[in-house]
CSV table of C-alpha atoms in Angstrom, one decimal:
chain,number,residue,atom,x,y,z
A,3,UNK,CA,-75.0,-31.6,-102.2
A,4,UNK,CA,-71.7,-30.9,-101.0
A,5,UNK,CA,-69.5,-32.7,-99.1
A,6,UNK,CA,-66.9,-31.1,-96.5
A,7,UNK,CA,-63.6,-32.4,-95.2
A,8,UNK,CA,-60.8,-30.5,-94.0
A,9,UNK,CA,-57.3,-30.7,-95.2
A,10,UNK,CA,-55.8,-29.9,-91.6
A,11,UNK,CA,-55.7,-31.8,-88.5
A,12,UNK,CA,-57.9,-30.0,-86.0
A,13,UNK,CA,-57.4,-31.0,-82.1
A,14,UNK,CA,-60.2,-31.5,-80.0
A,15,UNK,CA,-61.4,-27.7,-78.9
A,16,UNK,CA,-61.8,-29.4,-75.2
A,17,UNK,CA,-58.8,-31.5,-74.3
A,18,UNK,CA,-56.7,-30.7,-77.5
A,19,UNK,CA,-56.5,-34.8,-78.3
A,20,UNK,CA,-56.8,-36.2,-81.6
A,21,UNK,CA,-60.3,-36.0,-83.5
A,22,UNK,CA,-61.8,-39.5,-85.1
A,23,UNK,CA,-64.0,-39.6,-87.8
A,24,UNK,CA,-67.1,-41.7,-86.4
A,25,UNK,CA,-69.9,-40.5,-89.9
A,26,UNK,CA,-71.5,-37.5,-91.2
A,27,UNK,CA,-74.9,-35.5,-91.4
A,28,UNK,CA,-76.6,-33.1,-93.4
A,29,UNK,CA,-76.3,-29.3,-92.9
A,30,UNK,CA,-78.3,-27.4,-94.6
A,31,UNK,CA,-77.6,-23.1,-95.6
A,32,UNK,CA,-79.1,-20.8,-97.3
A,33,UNK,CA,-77.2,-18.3,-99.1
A,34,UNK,CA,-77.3,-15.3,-100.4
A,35,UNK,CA,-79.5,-15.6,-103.0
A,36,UNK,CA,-81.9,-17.6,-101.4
A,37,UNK,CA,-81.4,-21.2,-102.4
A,38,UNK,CA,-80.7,-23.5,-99.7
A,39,UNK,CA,-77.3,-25.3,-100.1
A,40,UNK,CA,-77.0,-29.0,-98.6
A,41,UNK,CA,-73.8,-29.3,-97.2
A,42,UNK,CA,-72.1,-32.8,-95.7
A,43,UNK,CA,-70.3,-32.9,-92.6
A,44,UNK,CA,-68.0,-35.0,-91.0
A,45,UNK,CA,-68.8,-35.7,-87.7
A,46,UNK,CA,-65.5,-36.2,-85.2
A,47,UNK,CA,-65.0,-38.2,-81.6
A,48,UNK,CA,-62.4,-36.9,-79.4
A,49,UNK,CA,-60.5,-39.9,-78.6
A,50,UNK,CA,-59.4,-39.3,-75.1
A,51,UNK,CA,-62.6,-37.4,-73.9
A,52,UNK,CA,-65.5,-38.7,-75.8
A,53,UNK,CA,-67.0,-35.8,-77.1
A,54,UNK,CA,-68.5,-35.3,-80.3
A,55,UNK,CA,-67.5,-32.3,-82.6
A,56,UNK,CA,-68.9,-30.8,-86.3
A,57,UNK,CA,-66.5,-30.0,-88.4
A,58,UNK,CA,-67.9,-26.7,-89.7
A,59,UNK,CA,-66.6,-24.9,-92.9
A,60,UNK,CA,-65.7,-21.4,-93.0
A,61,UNK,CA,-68.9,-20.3,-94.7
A,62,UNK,CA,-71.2,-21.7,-91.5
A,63,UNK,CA,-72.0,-19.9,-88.0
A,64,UNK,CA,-72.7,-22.5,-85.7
A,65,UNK,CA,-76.3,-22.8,-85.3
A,66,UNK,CA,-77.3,-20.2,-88.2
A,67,UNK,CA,-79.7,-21.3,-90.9
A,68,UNK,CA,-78.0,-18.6,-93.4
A,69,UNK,CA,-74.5,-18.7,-94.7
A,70,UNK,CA,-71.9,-16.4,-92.9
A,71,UNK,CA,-71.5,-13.7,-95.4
A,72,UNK,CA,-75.3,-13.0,-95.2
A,73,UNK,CA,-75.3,-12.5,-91.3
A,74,UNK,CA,-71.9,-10.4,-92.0
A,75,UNK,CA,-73.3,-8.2,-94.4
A,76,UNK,CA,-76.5,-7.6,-92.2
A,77,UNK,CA,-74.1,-6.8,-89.5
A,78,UNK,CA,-71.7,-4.5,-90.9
A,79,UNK,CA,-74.4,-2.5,-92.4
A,80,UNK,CA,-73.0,-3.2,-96.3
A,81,UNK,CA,-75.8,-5.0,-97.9
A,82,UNK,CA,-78.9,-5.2,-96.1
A,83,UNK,CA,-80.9,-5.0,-99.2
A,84,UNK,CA,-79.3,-7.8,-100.9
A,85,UNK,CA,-79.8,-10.7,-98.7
A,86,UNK,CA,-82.9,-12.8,-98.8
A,87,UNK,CA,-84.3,-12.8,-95.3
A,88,UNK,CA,-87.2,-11.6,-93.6
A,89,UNK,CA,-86.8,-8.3,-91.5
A,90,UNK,CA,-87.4,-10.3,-88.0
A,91,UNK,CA,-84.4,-12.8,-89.0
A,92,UNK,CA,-82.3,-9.7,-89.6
A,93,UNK,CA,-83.7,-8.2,-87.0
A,94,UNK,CA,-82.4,-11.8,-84.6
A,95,UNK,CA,-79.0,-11.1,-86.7
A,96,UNK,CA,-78.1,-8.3,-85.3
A,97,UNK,CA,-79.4,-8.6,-81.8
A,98,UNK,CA,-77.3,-11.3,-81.7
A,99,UNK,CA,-74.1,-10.5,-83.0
A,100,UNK,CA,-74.1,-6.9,-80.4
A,101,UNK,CA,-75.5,-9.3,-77.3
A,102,UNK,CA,-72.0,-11.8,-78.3
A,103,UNK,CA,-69.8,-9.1,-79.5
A,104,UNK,CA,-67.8,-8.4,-75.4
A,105,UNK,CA,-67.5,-12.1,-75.8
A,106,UNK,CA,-66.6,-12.7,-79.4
A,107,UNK,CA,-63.8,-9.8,-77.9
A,108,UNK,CA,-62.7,-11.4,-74.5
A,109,UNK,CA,-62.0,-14.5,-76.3
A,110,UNK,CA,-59.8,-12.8,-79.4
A,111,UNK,CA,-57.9,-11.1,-76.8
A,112,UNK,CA,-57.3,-13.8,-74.6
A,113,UNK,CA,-56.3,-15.9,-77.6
A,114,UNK,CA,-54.4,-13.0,-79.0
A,115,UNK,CA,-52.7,-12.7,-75.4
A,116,UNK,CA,-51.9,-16.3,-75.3
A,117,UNK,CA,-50.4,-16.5,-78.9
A,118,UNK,CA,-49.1,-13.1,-79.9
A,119,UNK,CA,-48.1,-11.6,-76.4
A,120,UNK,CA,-46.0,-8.8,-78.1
A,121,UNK,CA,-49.1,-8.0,-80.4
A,122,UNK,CA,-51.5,-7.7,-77.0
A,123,UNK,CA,-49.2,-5.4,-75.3
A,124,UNK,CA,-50.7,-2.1,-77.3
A,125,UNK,CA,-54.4,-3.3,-76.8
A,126,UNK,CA,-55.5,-1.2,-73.7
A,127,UNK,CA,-57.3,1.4,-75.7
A,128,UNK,CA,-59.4,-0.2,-78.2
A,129,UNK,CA,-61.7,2.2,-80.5
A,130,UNK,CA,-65.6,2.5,-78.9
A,131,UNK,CA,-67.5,0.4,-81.7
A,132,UNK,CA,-68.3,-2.7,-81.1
A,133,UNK,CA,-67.4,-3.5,-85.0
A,134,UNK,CA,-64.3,-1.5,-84.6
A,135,UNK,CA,-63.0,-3.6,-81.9
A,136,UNK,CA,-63.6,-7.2,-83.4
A,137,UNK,CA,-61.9,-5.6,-86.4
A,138,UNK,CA,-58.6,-4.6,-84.5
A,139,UNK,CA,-58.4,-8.3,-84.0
A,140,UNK,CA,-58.9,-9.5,-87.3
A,141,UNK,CA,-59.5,-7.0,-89.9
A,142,UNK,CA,-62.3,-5.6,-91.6
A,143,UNK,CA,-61.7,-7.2,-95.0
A,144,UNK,CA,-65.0,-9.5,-96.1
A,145,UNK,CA,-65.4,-12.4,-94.6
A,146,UNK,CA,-64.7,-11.1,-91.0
A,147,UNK,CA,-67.1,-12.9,-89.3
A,148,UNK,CA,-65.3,-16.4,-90.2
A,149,UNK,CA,-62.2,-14.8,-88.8
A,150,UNK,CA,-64.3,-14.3,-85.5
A,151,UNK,CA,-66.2,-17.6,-85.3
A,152,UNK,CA,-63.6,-20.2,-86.3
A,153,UNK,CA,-61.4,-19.1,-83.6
A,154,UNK,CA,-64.3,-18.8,-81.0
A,155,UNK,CA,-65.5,-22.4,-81.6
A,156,UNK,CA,-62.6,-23.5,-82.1
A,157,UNK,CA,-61.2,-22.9,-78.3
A,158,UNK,CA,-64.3,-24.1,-76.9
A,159,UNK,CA,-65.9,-20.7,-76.3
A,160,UNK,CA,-69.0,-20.3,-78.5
A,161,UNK,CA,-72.1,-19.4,-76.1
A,162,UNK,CA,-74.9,-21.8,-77.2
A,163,UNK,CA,-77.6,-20.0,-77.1
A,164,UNK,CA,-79.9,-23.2,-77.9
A,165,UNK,CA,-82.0,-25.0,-75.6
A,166,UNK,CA,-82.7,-28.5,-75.0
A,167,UNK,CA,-84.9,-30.3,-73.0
A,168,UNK,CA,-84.7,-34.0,-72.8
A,169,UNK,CA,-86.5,-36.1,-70.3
């Protein structure tokens, strides 16, 4: 079991008000090799809107049962061989990384327009794979797919793709 707390202060991705610790839960992963990895995390309540947040480490895709360099090995085409998951789960993997990536690129160039206007100004002709334009935004270095997510869910833009029913 491990447990997970951030060193930084992360607003709310909603309102951008302070986060309050309210408990924790399990999160289970499985890595690379396998062998699921318990993980505790902190569970945080906006104070001015109400809404509760995970705090997620870096090695966690929200709502993925497998750790992130698994999914980003699958998806970059590096390493299929080496991860330990059944050909329909890497089959999902990729499916849903290419159905996300327009998104996971709107909202790393809207960021990156909002933040780094100087750095958008050259970003009208982006190269045609999808891979190659998540990668103009945050390299292709390992452990990309952190670099995509954290930002993502982090301005309130991760498509749930989850469904609930409650009655």
């Amino acid at each position: 079991m491990f447990f997970i707390r951030s060193a930084e202060q992360n607003p709310c991705p909603c309102c951008g008000s302070t986060l309050k610790v309210i408990g924790s839960r399990q999160r289970k992963c499985i890595n690379g090799a396998g062998e699921r990895i318990v993980l505790i995390i902190r569970r945080l309540r906006c104070i001015h809107c109400g809404r509760v947040h995970h705090e997620l480490p870096d090695i966690l895709v929200p709502y993925k049962r497998y750790a992130s360099e698994n999914i980003e090995s699958v998806v970059s085409g590096t390493s299929i061989l080496t991860v330990a998951a059944d050909e329909s789960t890497i089959y999902r993997w990729r499916g849903w990384f290419f159905e996300l990536v327009n998104h996971f690129v709107g909202c790393l160039a809207s960021l990156c327009i909002r933040f780094q206007p100087k750095f958008a100004e050259g970003l009208s002709v982006l190269p045609k794979s999808p891979l190659q334009r998540i990668w103009h935004y945050v390299g292709d270095a390992p452990r990309w797919l952190a670099r995509v997510v954290r930002p993502t869910a982090n301005s309130n833009n991760w498509v749930q793709t989850r469904f609930a029913f409650l009655s």
